[in-house]
């Protein structure tokens, strides 16, 4: 009889354990390359979510950023990811030229977070002062089909340039692009990232560089409202003594429709109740503002995020 009771108790304990295991909430945070801005912010978000979401198992995944993140979310292989707004718009529409062969209809918005700045940096001795001077140079335009590379195509086209105008085009993440610059294997890197991105801080501290301006009239020729004139403030990087006209594009945090309303609510709440932590992980995090969280979203809000914004008076 005692043996039977012991077996029953063990069976009950096993059921309880497996029930608890099945109740775990998995949150995979999709970021970008480890030398960019998405990654440190994503690491901090993962720590926040581990603290506030009950029974959560949280991990961070380094990716090729925008396009890959959106495709992973559509496939249910992540719960939240970073992406540029223009990439999200292309994904929602199914823009094949941007790497989306069909509309990604499961995507849902969590928040508009901080702007990316298109930062075009040339070796000082490459004599690149204007966009026209880029012709015939060796350039890296970001990982293939990344948000950066999509931005590169748009800006270069607006400036009357194409990849055929360059002596060499490399499709590399930020850190690898900088290493080629240091080794004089390329002349220019174009990086779409938050201000003070680690890769460009590293580059400007190691070699003399020029920051190439993108005039407002070129921004207008892109013909996409996601692209707006902006400036990189003076002294953002070592040796950069003057502000540089360029382009800003909002970054979004995106989820998908199968994420529960409660988890999406907690993920949204976690962002805006931990802005100081995010700002401490990277300076771009200091630009995240609750009042701008629903600005310029090209896809529907997730109902869980919408609930949070309704509580805050941003959504009626």
Short mmCIF file of C-alpha atoms in Angstrom, two decimals:
data_model
loop_
_atom_site.label_atom_id
_atom_site.label_comp_id
_atom_site.label_asym_id
_atom_site.label_seq_id
_atom_site.Cartn_x
_atom_site.Cartn_y
_atom_site.Cartn_z
CA UNK A 1 0.00 0.00 0.00
CA UNK A 2 2.85 2.37 0.92
CA UNK A 3 4.49 1.55 -2.40
CA UNK A 4 1.29 2.44 -4.26
CA UNK A 5 0.95 5.73 -2.38
CA UNK A 6 4.58 6.58 -3.13
CA UNK A 7 4.02 5.86 -6.86
CA UNK A 8 0.90 8.01 -6.89
CA UNK A 9 2.77 10.83 -5.16
CA UNK A 10 5.63 10.60 -7.64
CA UNK A 11 3.16 10.58 -10.51
CA UNK A 12 1.40 13.65 -9.16
CA UNK A 13 4.73 15.43 -8.71
CA UNK A 14 5.72 14.55 -12.29
CA UNK A 15 2.43 15.91 -13.67
CA UNK A 16 2.91 19.10 -11.63
CA UNK A 17 6.47 19.47 -12.92
CA UNK A 18 5.55 18.90 -16.56
CA UNK A 19 2.56 21.23 -16.18
CA UNK A 20 4.85 23.94 -14.82
CA UNK A 21 7.32 23.36 -17.64
CA UNK A 22 4.60 23.65 -20.28
CA UNK A 23 3.45 26.93 -18.69
CA UNK A 24 6.82 28.61 -19.29
CA UNK A 25 6.64 31.72 -21.45
CA UNK A 26 9.38 31.80 -24.09
CA UNK A 27 10.57 35.21 -25.24
CA UNK A 28 13.21 35.34 -27.97
CA UNK A 29 14.49 38.90 -28.50
CA UNK A 30 15.71 39.39 -32.09
CA UNK A 31 18.40 42.03 -32.42
CA UNK A 32 21.19 42.59 -34.97
CA UNK A 33 24.97 42.32 -35.15
CA UNK A 34 26.79 42.51 -31.83
CA UNK A 35 28.61 45.72 -32.87
CA UNK A 36 25.36 47.58 -33.59
CA UNK A 37 22.76 49.26 -31.35
CA UNK A 38 20.02 46.64 -31.48
CA UNK A 39 22.12 44.08 -29.62
CA UNK A 40 22.93 45.95 -26.37
CA UNK A 41 19.37 47.26 -26.18
CA UNK A 42 18.06 43.75 -26.81
CA UNK A 43 20.24 42.31 -24.05
CA UNK A 44 18.82 44.84 -21.59
CA UNK A 45 15.25 44.15 -22.76
CA UNK A 46 15.81 40.44 -22.23
CA UNK A 47 16.92 41.13 -18.66
CA UNK A 48 13.85 43.29 -18.05
CA UNK A 49 11.53 40.63 -19.46
CA UNK A 50 13.18 37.95 -17.37
CA UNK A 51 12.44 40.07 -14.31
CA UNK A 52 8.82 41.00 -15.04
CA UNK A 53 7.22 38.21 -17.09
CA UNK A 54 6.21 35.31 -14.80
CA UNK A 55 7.73 31.88 -15.58
CA UNK A 56 9.61 33.34 -18.54
CA UNK A 57 12.52 31.85 -20.42
CA UNK A 58 14.18 34.72 -22.26
CA UNK A 59 17.01 34.68 -24.76
CA UNK A 60 18.71 37.14 -27.11
CA UNK A 61 19.46 36.27 -30.73
CA UNK A 62 22.02 38.17 -32.79
CA UNK A 63 20.78 38.41 -36.39
CA UNK A 64 21.30 40.30 -39.64
CA UNK A 65 18.75 42.80 -38.28
CA UNK A 66 15.60 44.20 -39.89
CA UNK A 67 14.64 41.86 -42.74
CA UNK A 68 15.77 38.68 -40.98
CA UNK A 69 13.98 39.71 -37.79
CA UNK A 70 10.73 40.30 -39.63
CA UNK A 71 10.89 36.97 -41.45
CA UNK A 72 11.65 35.18 -38.16
CA UNK A 73 8.68 36.88 -36.47
CA UNK A 74 6.37 35.91 -39.33
CA UNK A 75 7.51 32.30 -38.87
CA UNK A 76 6.92 32.47 -35.10
CA UNK A 77 10.62 32.07 -34.32
CA UNK A 78 10.83 35.12 -32.11
CA UNK A 79 8.49 37.12 -29.89
CA UNK A 80 9.90 40.63 -30.32
CA UNK A 81 12.44 42.13 -32.67
CA UNK A 82 13.96 45.40 -33.85
CA UNK A 83 13.46 46.71 -37.37
CA UNK A 84 13.61 49.91 -39.36
CA UNK A 85 10.20 51.38 -40.20
CA UNK A 86 10.75 51.29 -43.96
CA UNK A 87 11.63 47.58 -43.77
CA UNK A 88 8.45 46.92 -41.77
CA UNK A 89 6.42 48.75 -44.41
CA UNK A 90 8.09 46.74 -47.19
CA UNK A 91 7.45 43.49 -45.31
CA UNK A 92 3.78 44.29 -44.72
CA UNK A 93 3.30 45.07 -48.43
CA UNK A 94 5.42 42.15 -49.65
CA UNK A 95 8.06 44.17 -51.50
CA UNK A 96 10.17 41.54 -53.29
CA UNK A 97 12.95 44.04 -54.08
CA UNK A 98 13.44 44.48 -50.32
CA UNK A 99 13.60 40.72 -49.75
CA UNK A 100 9.94 39.98 -48.94
CA UNK A 101 8.43 37.67 -51.56
CA UNK A 102 4.98 37.84 -49.96
CA UNK A 103 3.26 40.10 -47.40
CA UNK A 104 4.20 39.32 -43.80
CA UNK A 105 0.66 39.60 -42.48
CA UNK A 106 1.30 38.29 -38.96
CA UNK A 107 3.46 41.25 -37.94
CA UNK A 108 2.15 43.53 -35.20
CA UNK A 109 3.69 46.69 -33.73
CA UNK A 110 4.85 47.07 -30.14
CA UNK A 111 6.45 50.54 -30.27
CA UNK A 112 8.30 53.14 -32.23
CA UNK A 113 11.50 53.51 -30.25
CA UNK A 114 14.41 55.66 -31.50
CA UNK A 115 15.65 56.99 -34.85
CA UNK A 116 18.40 55.47 -36.94
CA UNK A 117 20.76 57.86 -38.67
CA UNK A 118 22.33 57.00 -42.01
CA UNK A 119 26.00 57.59 -41.30
CA UNK A 120 28.36 57.56 -44.30
CA UNK A 121 31.99 57.57 -43.20
CA UNK A 122 35.05 57.70 -45.47
CA UNK A 123 38.76 57.46 -44.80
CA UNK A 124 40.15 61.01 -44.68
CA UNK A 125 42.68 60.30 -47.41
CA UNK A 126 40.00 58.90 -49.75
CA UNK A 127 39.00 62.52 -50.51
CA UNK A 128 35.26 61.93 -50.16
CA UNK A 129 33.52 65.16 -49.18
CA UNK A 130 30.18 64.76 -51.02
CA UNK A 131 27.94 61.96 -52.21
CA UNK A 132 29.19 62.56 -55.76
CA UNK A 133 32.73 61.83 -54.56
CA UNK A 134 31.67 58.27 -53.70
CA UNK A 135 31.83 57.26 -57.34
CA UNK A 136 34.68 54.85 -58.01
CA UNK A 137 35.31 54.13 -54.30
CA UNK A 138 35.21 50.84 -52.39
CA UNK A 139 32.23 50.70 -50.04
CA UNK A 140 30.48 48.43 -47.54
CA UNK A 141 26.69 48.82 -47.47
CA UNK A 142 25.72 46.47 -44.64
CA UNK A 143 24.65 42.84 -44.53
CA UNK A 144 22.64 41.71 -47.59
CA UNK A 145 18.96 42.72 -47.38
CA UNK A 146 19.50 44.24 -43.93
CA UNK A 147 17.77 47.50 -43.06
CA UNK A 148 21.10 49.25 -43.62
CA UNK A 149 21.49 47.80 -47.10
CA UNK A 150 17.93 48.74 -48.04
CA UNK A 151 18.65 52.28 -46.79
CA UNK A 152 21.87 52.34 -48.82
CA UNK A 153 20.04 51.49 -52.04
CA UNK A 154 17.45 54.20 -51.42
CA UNK A 155 19.91 56.98 -50.58
CA UNK A 156 22.37 56.15 -53.34
CA UNK A 157 19.54 56.03 -55.90
CA UNK A 158 18.27 59.42 -54.70
CA UNK A 159 21.82 60.76 -55.13
CA UNK A 160 21.97 59.44 -58.71
CA UNK A 161 24.26 56.52 -57.86
CA UNK A 162 24.02 52.73 -58.08
CA UNK A 163 26.25 49.89 -56.95
CA UNK A 164 27.70 49.75 -60.47
CA UNK A 165 29.29 53.16 -59.82
CA UNK A 166 31.63 51.74 -57.17
CA UNK A 167 34.99 50.06 -57.63
CA UNK A 168 33.93 47.45 -55.06
CA UNK A 169 30.83 46.77 -52.97
CA UNK A 170 31.01 44.71 -49.77
CA UNK A 171 27.91 43.44 -47.94
CA UNK A 172 29.15 43.25 -44.37
CA UNK A 173 27.92 44.00 -40.82
CA UNK A 174 29.19 47.08 -39.01
CA UNK A 175 32.12 45.55 -37.15
CA UNK A 176 33.53 43.74 -40.19
CA UNK A 177 33.14 46.87 -42.32
CA UNK A 178 35.18 48.86 -39.81
CA UNK A 179 37.95 46.26 -39.80
CA UNK A 180 38.20 46.56 -43.61
CA UNK A 181 38.38 50.34 -43.24
CA UNK A 182 41.19 50.09 -40.70
CA UNK A 183 43.09 47.75 -43.04
CA UNK A 184 42.57 50.10 -46.01
CA UNK A 185 40.65 47.42 -47.90
CA UNK A 186 37.65 49.70 -48.43
CA UNK A 187 37.26 53.48 -48.49
CA UNK A 188 33.73 54.01 -47.17
CA UNK A 189 31.21 52.41 -44.83
CA UNK A 190 27.50 53.26 -44.76
CA UNK A 191 25.85 52.39 -41.48
CA UNK A 192 22.23 52.94 -40.49
CA UNK A 193 22.25 52.98 -36.70
CA UNK A 194 21.61 55.00 -33.58
CA UNK A 195 23.95 57.85 -32.74
CA UNK A 196 27.20 56.79 -31.14
CA UNK A 197 27.15 53.28 -32.58
CA UNK A 198 30.13 51.33 -31.21
CA UNK A 199 31.56 50.38 -34.61
CA UNK A 200 31.90 54.02 -35.71
CA UNK A 201 33.25 55.11 -32.34
CA UNK A 202 35.92 52.46 -32.78
CA UNK A 203 36.67 53.57 -36.35
CA UNK A 204 36.90 57.30 -35.59
CA UNK A 205 39.21 56.62 -32.66
CA UNK A 206 41.51 54.44 -34.79
CA UNK A 207 41.88 56.40 -38.07
CA UNK A 208 41.08 59.83 -39.48
CA UNK A 209 37.70 59.87 -41.23
CA UNK A 210 35.24 62.21 -42.94
CA UNK A 211 31.49 62.10 -42.31
CA UNK A 212 29.74 62.53 -45.66
CA UNK A 213 26.64 64.79 -45.60
CA UNK A 214 23.31 63.75 -47.09
CA UNK A 215 21.58 67.01 -48.14
CA UNK A 216 17.86 67.55 -47.50
CA UNK A 217 17.16 67.68 -51.24
CA UNK A 218 18.53 64.12 -51.61
CA UNK A 219 16.35 62.96 -48.71
CA UNK A 220 13.30 64.42 -50.48
CA UNK A 221 14.13 62.48 -53.64
CA UNK A 222 13.82 59.16 -51.80
CA UNK A 223 10.06 59.74 -51.87
CA UNK A 224 9.32 57.78 -48.69
CA UNK A 225 7.89 59.57 -45.63
CA UNK A 226 9.89 57.22 -43.39
CA UNK A 227 13.04 59.08 -44.51
CA UNK A 228 13.33 62.53 -42.97
CA UNK A 229 16.14 65.13 -42.78
CA UNK A 230 18.22 65.10 -39.60
CA UNK A 231 21.71 65.86 -38.33
CA UNK A 232 24.43 63.94 -36.54
CA UNK A 233 25.35 66.43 -33.77
CA UNK A 234 28.92 67.70 -33.58
CA UNK A 235 31.27 65.64 -31.39
CA UNK A 236 29.16 62.50 -31.61
CA UNK A 237 32.38 60.81 -32.74
CA UNK A 238 36.06 61.58 -32.20
CA UNK A 239 37.33 64.18 -34.66
CA UNK A 240 33.81 65.11 -35.84
CA UNK A 241 33.86 68.83 -35.08
CA UNK A 242 30.74 69.92 -37.01
CA UNK A 243 27.20 68.61 -37.27
CA UNK A 244 26.52 66.49 -40.36
CA UNK A 245 23.24 66.69 -42.34
CA UNK A 246 21.83 63.23 -42.96
CA UNK A 247 18.70 61.06 -42.83
CA UNK A 248 16.75 59.67 -39.87
CA UNK A 249 14.44 56.64 -39.99
CA UNK A 250 12.51 55.37 -36.99
CA UNK A 251 13.26 52.00 -35.45
CA UNK A 252 10.35 49.87 -34.31
CA UNK A 253 9.90 46.96 -31.95
CA UNK A 254 7.71 44.38 -33.65
CA UNK A 255 5.97 41.18 -32.54
CA UNK A 256 3.49 38.82 -34.20
CA UNK A 257 -0.20 38.06 -33.89
CA UNK A 258 0.20 34.72 -32.07
CA UNK A 259 1.95 36.30 -29.06
CA UNK A 260 -0.64 36.49 -26.28
CA UNK A 261 -2.18 39.82 -25.35
CA UNK A 262 -0.79 39.54 -21.82
CA UNK A 263 2.78 38.88 -22.96
CA UNK A 264 2.61 41.71 -25.52
CA UNK A 265 1.25 44.00 -22.78
CA UNK A 266 4.11 43.07 -20.43
CA UNK A 267 6.71 43.49 -23.18
CA UNK A 268 5.37 46.98 -23.97
CA UNK A 269 5.10 48.00 -20.33
CA UNK A 270 8.61 46.69 -19.69
CA UNK A 271 10.08 49.08 -22.25
CA UNK A 272 8.58 52.26 -20.88
CA UNK A 273 8.98 51.43 -17.20
CA UNK A 274 12.69 50.74 -17.70
CA UNK A 275 13.86 53.62 -19.88
CA UNK A 276 16.73 54.42 -17.54
CA UNK A 277 18.07 50.86 -17.86
CA UNK A 278 17.79 51.04 -21.64
CA UNK A 279 19.50 54.42 -21.71
CA UNK A 280 22.35 53.06 -19.60
CA UNK A 281 22.87 50.17 -22.03
CA UNK A 282 23.26 52.50 -25.04
CA UNK A 283 22.84 56.23 -25.65
CA UNK A 284 20.19 55.49 -28.32
CA UNK A 285 17.98 54.18 -25.51
CA UNK A 286 17.78 57.71 -24.10
CA UNK A 287 15.86 58.76 -27.21
CA UNK A 288 12.97 56.36 -26.52
CA UNK A 289 9.91 58.42 -25.50
CA UNK A 290 6.48 57.16 -24.47
CA UNK A 291 4.77 60.10 -26.18
CA UNK A 292 6.28 59.02 -29.53
CA UNK A 293 5.64 55.30 -29.14
CA UNK A 294 2.77 55.15 -31.63
CA UNK A 295 4.17 57.62 -34.19
CA UNK A 296 4.40 56.50 -37.81
CA UNK A 297 3.57 52.82 -37.34
CA UNK A 298 3.06 51.16 -40.77
CA UNK A 299 1.40 48.04 -39.28
CA UNK A 300 -1.37 47.46 -36.70
CA UNK A 301 -0.59 47.59 -33.00
CA UNK A 302 -0.73 44.30 -31.14
CA UNK A 303 -3.84 44.37 -28.89
CA UNK A 304 -1.63 43.89 -25.83
CA UNK A 305 0.43 46.96 -26.73
CA UNK A 306 -2.74 48.88 -27.54
CA UNK A 307 -4.09 48.11 -24.05
CA UNK A 308 -0.96 49.63 -22.47
CA UNK A 309 -1.17 52.77 -24.62
CA UNK A 310 -4.87 53.14 -23.84
CA UNK A 311 -4.04 53.10 -20.14
CA UNK A 312 -1.48 55.86 -20.78
CA UNK A 313 -3.89 57.95 -22.84
CA UNK A 314 -2.01 57.57 -26.13
CA UNK A 315 -4.80 55.55 -27.77
CA UNK A 316 -8.50 56.28 -27.38
#
